[in-house]
PDB file of C-alpha atoms in Angstrom:
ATOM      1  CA  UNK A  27       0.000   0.000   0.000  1.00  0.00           C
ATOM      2  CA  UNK A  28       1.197   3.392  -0.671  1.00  0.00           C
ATOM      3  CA  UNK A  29       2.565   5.373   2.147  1.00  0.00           C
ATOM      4  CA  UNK A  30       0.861   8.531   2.167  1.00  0.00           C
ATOM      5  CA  UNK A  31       1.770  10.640   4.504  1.00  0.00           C
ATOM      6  CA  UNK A  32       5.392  10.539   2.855  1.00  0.00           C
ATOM      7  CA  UNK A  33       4.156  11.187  -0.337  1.00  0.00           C
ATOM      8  CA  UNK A  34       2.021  14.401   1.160  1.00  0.00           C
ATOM      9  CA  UNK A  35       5.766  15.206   2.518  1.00  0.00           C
ATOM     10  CA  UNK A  36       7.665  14.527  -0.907  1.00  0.00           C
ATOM     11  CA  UNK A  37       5.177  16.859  -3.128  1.00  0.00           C
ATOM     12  CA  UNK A  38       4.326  19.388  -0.109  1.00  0.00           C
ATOM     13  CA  UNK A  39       1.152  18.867  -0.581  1.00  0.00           C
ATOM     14  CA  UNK A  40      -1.739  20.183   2.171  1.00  0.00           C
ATOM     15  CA  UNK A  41      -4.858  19.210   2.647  1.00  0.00           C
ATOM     16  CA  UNK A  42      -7.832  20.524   1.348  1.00  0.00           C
ATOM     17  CA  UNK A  43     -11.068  20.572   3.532  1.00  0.00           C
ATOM     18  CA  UNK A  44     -13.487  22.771   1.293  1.00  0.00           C
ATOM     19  CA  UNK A  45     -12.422  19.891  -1.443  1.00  0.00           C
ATOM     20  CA  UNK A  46     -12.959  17.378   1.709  1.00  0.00           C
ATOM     21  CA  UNK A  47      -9.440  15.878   0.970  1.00  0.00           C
ATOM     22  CA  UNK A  48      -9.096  12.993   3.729  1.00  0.00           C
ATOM     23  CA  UNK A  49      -6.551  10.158   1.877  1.00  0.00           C
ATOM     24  CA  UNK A  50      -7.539   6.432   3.474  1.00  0.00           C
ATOM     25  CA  UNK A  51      -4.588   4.881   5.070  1.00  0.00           C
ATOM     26  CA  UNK A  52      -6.023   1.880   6.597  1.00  0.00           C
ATOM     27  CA  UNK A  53      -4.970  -1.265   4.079  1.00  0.00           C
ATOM     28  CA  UNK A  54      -7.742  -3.327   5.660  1.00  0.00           C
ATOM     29  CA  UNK A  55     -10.128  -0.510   4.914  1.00  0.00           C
ATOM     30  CA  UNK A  56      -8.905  -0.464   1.379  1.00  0.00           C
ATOM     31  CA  UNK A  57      -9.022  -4.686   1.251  1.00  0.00           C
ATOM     32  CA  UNK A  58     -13.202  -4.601   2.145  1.00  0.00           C
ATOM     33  CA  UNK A  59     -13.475  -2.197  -0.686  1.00  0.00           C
ATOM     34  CA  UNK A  60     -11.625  -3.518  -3.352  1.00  0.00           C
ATOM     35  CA  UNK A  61     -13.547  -6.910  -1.615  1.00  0.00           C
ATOM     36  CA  UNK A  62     -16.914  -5.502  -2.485  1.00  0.00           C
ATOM     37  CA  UNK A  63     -16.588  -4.724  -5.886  1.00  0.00           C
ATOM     38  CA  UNK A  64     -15.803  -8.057  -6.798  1.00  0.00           C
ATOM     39  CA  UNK A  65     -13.833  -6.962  -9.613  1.00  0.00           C
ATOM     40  CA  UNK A  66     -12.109  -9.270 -12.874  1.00  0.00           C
ATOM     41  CA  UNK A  67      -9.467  -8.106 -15.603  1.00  0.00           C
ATOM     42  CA  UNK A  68     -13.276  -7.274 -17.619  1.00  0.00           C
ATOM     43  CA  UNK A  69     -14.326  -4.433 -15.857  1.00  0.00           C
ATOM     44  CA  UNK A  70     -14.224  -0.682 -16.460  1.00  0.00           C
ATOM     45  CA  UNK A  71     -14.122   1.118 -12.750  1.00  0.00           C
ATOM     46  CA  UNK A  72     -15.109   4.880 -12.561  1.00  0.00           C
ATOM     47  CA  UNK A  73     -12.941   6.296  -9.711  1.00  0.00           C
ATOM     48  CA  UNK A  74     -14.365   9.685  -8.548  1.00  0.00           C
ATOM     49  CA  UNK A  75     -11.416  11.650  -5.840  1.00  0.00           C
ATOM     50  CA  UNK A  76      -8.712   9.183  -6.751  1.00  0.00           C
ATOM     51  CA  UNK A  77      -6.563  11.671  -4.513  1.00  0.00           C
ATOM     52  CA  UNK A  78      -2.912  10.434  -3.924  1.00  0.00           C
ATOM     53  CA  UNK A  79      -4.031   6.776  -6.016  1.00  0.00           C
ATOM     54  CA  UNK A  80      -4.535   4.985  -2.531  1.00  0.00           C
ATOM     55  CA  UNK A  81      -6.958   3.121  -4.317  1.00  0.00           C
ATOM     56  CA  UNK A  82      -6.115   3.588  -8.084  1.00  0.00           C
ATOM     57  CA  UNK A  83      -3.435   1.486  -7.788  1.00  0.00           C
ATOM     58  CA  UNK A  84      -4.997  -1.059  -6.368  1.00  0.00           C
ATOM     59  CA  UNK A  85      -7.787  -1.152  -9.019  1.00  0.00           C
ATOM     60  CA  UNK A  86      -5.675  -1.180 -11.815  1.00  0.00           C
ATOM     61  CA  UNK A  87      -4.153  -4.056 -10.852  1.00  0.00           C
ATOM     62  CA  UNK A  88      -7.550  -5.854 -11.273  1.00  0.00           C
ATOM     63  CA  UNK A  89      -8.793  -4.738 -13.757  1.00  0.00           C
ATOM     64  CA  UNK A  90      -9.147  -3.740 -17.402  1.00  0.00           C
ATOM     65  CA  UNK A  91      -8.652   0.037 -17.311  1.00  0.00           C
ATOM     66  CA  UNK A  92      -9.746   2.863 -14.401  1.00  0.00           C
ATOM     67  CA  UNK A  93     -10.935   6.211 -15.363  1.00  0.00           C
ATOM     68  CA  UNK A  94     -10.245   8.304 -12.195  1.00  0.00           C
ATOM     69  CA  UNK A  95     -12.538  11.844 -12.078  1.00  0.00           C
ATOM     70  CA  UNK A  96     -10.254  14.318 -10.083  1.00  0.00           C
ATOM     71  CA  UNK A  97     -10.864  17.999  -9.998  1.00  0.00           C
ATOM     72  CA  UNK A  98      -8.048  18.953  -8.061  1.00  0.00           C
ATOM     73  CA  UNK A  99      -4.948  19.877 -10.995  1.00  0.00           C
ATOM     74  CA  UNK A 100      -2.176  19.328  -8.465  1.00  0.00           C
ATOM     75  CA  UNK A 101      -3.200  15.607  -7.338  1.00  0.00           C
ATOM     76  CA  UNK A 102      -3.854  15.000 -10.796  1.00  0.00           C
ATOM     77  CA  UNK A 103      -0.507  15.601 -12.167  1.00  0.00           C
ATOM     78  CA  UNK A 104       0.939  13.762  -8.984  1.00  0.00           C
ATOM     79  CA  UNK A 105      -0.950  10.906  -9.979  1.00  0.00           C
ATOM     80  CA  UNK A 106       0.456  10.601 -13.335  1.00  0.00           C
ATOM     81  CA  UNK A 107       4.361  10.284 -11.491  1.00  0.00           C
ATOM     82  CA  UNK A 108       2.912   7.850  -8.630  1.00  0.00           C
ATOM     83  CA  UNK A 109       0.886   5.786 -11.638  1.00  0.00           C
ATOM     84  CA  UNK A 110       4.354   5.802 -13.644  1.00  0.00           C
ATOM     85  CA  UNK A 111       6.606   5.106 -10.582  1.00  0.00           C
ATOM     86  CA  UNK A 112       4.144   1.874  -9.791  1.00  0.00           C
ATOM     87  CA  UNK A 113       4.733   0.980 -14.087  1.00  0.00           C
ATOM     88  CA  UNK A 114       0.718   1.202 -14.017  1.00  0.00           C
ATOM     89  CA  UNK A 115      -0.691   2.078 -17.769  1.00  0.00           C
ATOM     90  CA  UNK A 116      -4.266   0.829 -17.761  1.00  0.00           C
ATOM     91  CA  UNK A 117      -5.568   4.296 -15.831  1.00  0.00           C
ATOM     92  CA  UNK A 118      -7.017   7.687 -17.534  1.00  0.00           C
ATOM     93  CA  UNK A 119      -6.900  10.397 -15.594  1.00  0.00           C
ATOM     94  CA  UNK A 120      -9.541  13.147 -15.975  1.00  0.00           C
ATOM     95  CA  UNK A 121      -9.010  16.663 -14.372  1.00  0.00           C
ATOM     96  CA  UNK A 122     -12.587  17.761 -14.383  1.00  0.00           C
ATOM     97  CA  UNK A 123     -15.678  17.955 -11.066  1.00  0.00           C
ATOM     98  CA  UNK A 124     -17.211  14.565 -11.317  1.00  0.00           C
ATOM     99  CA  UNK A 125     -20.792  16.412 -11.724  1.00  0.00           C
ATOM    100  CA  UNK A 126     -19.821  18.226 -15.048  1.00  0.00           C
ATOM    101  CA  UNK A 127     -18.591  14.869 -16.755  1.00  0.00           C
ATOM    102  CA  UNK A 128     -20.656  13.442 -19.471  1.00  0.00           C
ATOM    103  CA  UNK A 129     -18.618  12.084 -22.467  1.00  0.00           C
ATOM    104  CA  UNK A 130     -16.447  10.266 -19.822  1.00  0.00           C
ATOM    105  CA  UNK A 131     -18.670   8.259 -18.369  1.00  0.00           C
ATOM    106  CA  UNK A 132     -18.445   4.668 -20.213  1.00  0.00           C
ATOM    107  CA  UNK A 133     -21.340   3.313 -23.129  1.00  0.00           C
ATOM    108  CA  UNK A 134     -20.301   0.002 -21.989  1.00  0.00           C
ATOM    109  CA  UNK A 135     -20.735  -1.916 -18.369  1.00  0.00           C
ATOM    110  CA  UNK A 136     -18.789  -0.406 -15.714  1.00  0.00           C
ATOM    111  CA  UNK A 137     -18.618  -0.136 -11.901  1.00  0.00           C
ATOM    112  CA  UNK A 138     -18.075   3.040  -9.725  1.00  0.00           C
ATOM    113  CA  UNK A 139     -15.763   2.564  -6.755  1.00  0.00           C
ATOM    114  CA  UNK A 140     -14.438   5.607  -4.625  1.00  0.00           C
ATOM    115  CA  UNK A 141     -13.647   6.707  -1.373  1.00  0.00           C
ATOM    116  CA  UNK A 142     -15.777  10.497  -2.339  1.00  0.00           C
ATOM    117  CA  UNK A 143     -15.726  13.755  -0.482  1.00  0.00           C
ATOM    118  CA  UNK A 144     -18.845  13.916   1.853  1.00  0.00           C
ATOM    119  CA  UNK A 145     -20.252  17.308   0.141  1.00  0.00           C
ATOM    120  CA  UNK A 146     -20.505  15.612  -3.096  1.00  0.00           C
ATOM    121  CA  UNK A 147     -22.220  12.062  -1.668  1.00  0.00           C
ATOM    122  CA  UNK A 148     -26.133  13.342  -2.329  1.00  0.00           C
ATOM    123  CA  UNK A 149     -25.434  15.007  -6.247  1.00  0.00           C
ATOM    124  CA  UNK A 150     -23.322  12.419  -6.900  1.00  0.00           C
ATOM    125  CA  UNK A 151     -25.579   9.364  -6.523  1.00  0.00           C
ATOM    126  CA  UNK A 152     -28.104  10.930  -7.508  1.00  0.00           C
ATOM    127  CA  UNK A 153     -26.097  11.879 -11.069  1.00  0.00           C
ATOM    128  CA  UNK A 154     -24.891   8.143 -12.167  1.00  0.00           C
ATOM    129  CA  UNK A 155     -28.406   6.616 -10.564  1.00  0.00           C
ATOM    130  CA  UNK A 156     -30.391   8.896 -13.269  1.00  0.00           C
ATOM    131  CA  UNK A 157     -27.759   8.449 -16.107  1.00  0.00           C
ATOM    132  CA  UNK A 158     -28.832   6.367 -19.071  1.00  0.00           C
ATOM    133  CA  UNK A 159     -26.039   4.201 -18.806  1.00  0.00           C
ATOM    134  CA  UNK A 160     -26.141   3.174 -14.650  1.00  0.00           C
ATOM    135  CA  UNK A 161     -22.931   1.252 -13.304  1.00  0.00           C
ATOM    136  CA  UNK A 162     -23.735  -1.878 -12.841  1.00  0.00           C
ATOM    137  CA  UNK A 163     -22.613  -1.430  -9.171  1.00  0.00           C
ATOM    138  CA  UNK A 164     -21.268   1.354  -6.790  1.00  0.00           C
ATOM    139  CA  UNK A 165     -19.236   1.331  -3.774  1.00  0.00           C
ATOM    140  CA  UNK A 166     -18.657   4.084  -1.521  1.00  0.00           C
ATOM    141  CA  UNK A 167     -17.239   5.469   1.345  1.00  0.00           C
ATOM    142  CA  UNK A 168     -19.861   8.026   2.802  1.00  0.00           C
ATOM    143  CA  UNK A 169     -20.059   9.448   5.822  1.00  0.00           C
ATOM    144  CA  UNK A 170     -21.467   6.921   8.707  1.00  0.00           C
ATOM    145  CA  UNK A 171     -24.869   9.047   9.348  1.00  0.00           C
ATOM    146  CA  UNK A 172     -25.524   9.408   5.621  1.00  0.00           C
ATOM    147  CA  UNK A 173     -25.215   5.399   5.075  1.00  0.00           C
ATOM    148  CA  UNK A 174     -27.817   4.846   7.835  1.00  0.00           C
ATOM    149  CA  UNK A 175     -29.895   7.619   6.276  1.00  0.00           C
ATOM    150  CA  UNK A 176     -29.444   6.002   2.679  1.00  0.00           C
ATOM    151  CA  UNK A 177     -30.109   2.304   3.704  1.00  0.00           C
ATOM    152  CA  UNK A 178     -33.213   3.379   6.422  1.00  0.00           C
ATOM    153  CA  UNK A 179     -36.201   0.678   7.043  1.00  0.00           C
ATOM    154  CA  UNK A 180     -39.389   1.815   8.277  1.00  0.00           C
ATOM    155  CA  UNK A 181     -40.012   3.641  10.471  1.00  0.00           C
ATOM    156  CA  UNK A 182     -36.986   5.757   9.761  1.00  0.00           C
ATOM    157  CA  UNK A 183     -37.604   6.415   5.956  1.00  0.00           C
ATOM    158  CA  UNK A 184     -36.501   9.953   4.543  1.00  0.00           C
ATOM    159  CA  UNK A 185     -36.830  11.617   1.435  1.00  0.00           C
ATOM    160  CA  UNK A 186     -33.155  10.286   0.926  1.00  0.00           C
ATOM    161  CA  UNK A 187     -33.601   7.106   1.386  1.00  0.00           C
ATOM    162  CA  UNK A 188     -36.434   7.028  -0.379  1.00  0.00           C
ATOM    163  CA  UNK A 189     -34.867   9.135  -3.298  1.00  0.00           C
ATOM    164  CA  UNK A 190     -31.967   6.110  -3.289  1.00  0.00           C
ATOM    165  CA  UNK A 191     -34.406   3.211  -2.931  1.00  0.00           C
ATOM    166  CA  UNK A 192     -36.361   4.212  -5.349  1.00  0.00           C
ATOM    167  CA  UNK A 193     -33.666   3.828  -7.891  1.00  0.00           C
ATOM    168  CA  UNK A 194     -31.537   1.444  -6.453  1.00  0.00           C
ATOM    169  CA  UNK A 195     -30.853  -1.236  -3.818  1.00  0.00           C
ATOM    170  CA  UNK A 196     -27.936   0.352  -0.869  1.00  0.00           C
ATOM    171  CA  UNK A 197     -26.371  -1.717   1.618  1.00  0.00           C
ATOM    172  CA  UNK A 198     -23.608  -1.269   4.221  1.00  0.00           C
ATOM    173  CA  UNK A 199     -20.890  -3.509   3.635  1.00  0.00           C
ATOM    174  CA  UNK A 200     -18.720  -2.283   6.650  1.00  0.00           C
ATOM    175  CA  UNK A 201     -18.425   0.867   9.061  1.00  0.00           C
ATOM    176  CA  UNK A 202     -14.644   2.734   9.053  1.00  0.00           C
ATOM    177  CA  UNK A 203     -13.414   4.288  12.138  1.00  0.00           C
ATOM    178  CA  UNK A 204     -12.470   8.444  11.417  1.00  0.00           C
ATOM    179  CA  UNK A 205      -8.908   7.084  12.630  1.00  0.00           C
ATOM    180  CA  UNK A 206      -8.378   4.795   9.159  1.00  0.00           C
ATOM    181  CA  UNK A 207      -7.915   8.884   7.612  1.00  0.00           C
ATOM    182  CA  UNK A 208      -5.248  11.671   7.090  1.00  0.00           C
ATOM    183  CA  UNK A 209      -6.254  14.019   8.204  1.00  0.00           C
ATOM    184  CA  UNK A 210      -8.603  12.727  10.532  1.00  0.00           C
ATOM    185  CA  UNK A 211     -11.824  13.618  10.071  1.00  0.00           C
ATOM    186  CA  UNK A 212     -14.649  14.503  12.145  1.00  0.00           C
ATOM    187  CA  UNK A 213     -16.906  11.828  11.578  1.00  0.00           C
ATOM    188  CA  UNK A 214     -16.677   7.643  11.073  1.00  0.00           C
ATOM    189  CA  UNK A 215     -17.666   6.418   7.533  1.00  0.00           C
ATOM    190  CA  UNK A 216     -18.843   3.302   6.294  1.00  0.00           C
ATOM    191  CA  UNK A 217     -18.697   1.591   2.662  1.00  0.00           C
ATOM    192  CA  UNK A 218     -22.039   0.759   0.984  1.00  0.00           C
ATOM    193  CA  UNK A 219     -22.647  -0.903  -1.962  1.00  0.00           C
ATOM    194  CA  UNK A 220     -25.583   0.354  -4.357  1.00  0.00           C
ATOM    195  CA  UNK A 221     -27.280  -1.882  -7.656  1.00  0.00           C
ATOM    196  CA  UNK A 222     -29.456   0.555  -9.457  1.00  0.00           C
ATOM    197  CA  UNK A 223     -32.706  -1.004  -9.822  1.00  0.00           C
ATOM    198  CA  UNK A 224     -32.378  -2.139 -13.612  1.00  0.00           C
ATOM    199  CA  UNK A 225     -30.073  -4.909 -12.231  1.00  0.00           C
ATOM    200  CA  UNK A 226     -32.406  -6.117  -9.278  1.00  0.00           C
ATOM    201  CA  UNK A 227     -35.564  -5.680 -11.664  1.00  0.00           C
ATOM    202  CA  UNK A 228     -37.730  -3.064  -9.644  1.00  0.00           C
ATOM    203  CA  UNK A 229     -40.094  -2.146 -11.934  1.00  0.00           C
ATOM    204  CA  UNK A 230     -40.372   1.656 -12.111  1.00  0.00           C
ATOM    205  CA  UNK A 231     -40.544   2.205 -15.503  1.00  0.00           C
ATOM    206  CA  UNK A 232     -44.174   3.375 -15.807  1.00  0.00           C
ATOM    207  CA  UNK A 233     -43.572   5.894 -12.963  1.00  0.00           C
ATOM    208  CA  UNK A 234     -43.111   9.387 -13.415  1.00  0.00           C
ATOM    209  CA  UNK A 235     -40.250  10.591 -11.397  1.00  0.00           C
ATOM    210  CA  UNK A 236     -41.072  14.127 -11.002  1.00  0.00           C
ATOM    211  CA  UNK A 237     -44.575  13.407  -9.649  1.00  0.00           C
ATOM    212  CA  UNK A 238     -43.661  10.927  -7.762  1.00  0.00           C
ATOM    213  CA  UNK A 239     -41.220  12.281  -5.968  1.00  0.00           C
ATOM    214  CA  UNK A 240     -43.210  15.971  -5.619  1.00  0.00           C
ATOM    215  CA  UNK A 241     -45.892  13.322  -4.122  1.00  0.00           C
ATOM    216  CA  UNK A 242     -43.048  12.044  -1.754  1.00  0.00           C
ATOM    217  CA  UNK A 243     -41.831  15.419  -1.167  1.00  0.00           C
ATOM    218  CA  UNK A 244     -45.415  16.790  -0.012  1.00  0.00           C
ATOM    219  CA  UNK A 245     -45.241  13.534   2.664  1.00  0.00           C
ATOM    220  CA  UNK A 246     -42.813  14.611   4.176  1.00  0.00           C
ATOM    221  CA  UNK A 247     -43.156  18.385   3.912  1.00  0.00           C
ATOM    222  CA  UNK A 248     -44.448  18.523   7.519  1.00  0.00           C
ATOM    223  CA  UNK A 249     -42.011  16.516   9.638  1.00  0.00           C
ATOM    224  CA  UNK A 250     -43.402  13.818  12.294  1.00  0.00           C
ATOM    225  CA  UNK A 251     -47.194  14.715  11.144  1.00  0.00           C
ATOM    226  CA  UNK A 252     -49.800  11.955   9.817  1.00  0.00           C
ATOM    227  CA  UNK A 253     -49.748  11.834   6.325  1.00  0.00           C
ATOM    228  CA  UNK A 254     -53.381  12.251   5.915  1.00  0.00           C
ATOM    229  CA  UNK A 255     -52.314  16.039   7.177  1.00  0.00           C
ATOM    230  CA  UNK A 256     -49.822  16.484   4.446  1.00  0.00           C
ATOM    231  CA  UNK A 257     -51.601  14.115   1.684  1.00  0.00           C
ATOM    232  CA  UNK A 258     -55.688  15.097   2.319  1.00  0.00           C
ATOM    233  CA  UNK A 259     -56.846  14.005  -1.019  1.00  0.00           C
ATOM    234  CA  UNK A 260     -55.512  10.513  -0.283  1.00  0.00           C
ATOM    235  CA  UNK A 261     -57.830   7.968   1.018  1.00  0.00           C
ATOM    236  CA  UNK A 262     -55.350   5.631   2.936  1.00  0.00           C
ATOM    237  CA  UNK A 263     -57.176   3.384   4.505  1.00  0.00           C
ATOM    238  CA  UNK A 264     -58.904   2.275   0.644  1.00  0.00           C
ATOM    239  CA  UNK A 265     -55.492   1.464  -0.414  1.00  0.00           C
ATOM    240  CA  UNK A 266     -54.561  -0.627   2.704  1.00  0.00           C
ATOM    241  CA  UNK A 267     -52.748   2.107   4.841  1.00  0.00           C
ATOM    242  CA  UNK A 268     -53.300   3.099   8.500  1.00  0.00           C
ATOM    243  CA  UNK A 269     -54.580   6.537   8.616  1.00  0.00           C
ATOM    244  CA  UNK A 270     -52.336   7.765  11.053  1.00  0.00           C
ATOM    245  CA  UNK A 271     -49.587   6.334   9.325  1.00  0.00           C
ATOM    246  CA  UNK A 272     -46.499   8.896   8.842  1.00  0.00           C
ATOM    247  CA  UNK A 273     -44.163   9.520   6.120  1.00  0.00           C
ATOM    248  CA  UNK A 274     -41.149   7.812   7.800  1.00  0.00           C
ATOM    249  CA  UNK A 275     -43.188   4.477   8.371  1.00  0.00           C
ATOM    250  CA  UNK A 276     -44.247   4.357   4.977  1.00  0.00           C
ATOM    251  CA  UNK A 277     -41.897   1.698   2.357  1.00  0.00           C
ATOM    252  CA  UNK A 278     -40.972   2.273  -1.545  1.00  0.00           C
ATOM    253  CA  UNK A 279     -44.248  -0.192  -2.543  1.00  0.00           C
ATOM    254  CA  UNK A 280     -46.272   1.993  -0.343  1.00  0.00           C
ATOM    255  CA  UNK A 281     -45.392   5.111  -1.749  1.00  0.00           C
ATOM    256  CA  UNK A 282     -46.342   3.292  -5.256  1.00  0.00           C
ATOM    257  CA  UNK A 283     -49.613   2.790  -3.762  1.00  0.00           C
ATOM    258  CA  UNK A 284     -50.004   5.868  -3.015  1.00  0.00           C
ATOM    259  CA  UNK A 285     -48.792   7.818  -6.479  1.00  0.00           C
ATOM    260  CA  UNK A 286     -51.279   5.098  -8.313  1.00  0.00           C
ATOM    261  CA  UNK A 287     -54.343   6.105  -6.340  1.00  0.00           C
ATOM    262  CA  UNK A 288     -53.456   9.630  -6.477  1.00  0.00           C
ATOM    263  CA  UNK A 289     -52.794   9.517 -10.373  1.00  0.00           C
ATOM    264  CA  UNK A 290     -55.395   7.099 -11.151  1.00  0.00           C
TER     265      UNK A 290
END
């Protein structure tokens, strides 16, 4: 594994917190990623903050090529010398904000695996869970709260979770302590693992996003009150639902109930 704190000495480089630069130097962190993707010598992987190549260099030795998103210029061009230094060829590095990049983003199957900056964890699954062309998988290290938030059962549903479920199916494969960072952060993480739903076969297709999720929206628009409050022209208890039920208790099949009868 790549030391780096004495590569952050060799190229002077500092930190950046508004870019939410924390590098992963726990190897056993880095194993349970690299474990989840279940990657072969087939697969594309879409690296998004490849930083200091922690993790680069461990994905291009698995696999067919890595196209690493990094908006920072510096890291970038430190990249290339750490890439060449490690005689790795099979990565393309791309000096751009991950939520600008179109053409990059492969026709063909691919997988997203990254250790992202926090500020970017909402847009950013959002972005490749809406593309045409979804990864087939992600994994992700996201801050510990979020990944609770983004995986949530009833009765502790949000419009997050529900925005991500909707799409996709998340899991946490594993919770990181802040320590397994430099700099240390404020806050533990944990690596989840997200299928969009075209590879677990939800079938959404006759749903109209933007009314469903105004519908959602509306739900929750008055926090902790029945739904029956927020949603009046809904008659829940004709579609199965408890009347006093509240947004947060309320699954991804029940909020399909609950667009059909109010679109019907």
């Amino acid at each position: 594994m790549i030391d780096i704190k004495l590569i952050l000495q060799k190229y002077n480089i500092h930190s950046k917190k508004y870019m939410g630069q924390n590098f992963l130097i726990d190897e056993n962190v880095l194993n349970k990623i690299i474990g989840a993707a279940n990657l072969s010598l087939k697969d594309t992987v879409l690296e998004i903050g490849p930083g200091l190549g922690i993790l680069t260099v461990e994905l291009a030795k698995r696999t067919k090529k890595v196209i690493a998103i990094e908006k920072d210029k510096t890291l970038c061009e430190i990249l290339k010398k750490i890439l060449k230094e490690q005689n790795i060829n099979n990565v393309e590095i791309v000096n751009k904000d991950i939520l600008k990049v179109s053409d990059e983003i492969p026709n063909s199957n691919y997988k997203i695996v990254a250790n992202i900056p926090y500020y970017l964890t909402s847009p950013l699954i959002r972005k490749f869970l809406e593309v045409e062309n979804k990864p087939s998988l992600m994994i992700l290290m996201v801050q510990k709260e979020v990944a609770q938030r983004i995986t949530a059962k009833p009765p502790h549903m949000s419009i997050l979770s529900i925005a991500v479920q909707f799409y996709a199916e998340p899991e946490i494969i594993d919770y990181v302590p802040k320590s397994s960072f430099f700099p240390m952060p404020k806050v533990d993480s944990a690596i989840i693992k997200i299928i969009p739903q075209s590879y677990v076969g939800r079938a959404t297709s006759h749903i109209n996003m933007k009314k469903f999720f105004k519908l959602v929206k509306t739900g929750f628009s008055s926090k902790r009150k029945m739904l029956k409050n927020n949603l009046p022209e809904i008659d829940l208890e004709k579609i199965g639902l408890n009347p006093k039920v509240r947004a947060e208790n309320l699954s991804i099949d029940d909020w399909m109930k609950i667009y059909r009868d109010f679109y019907s």
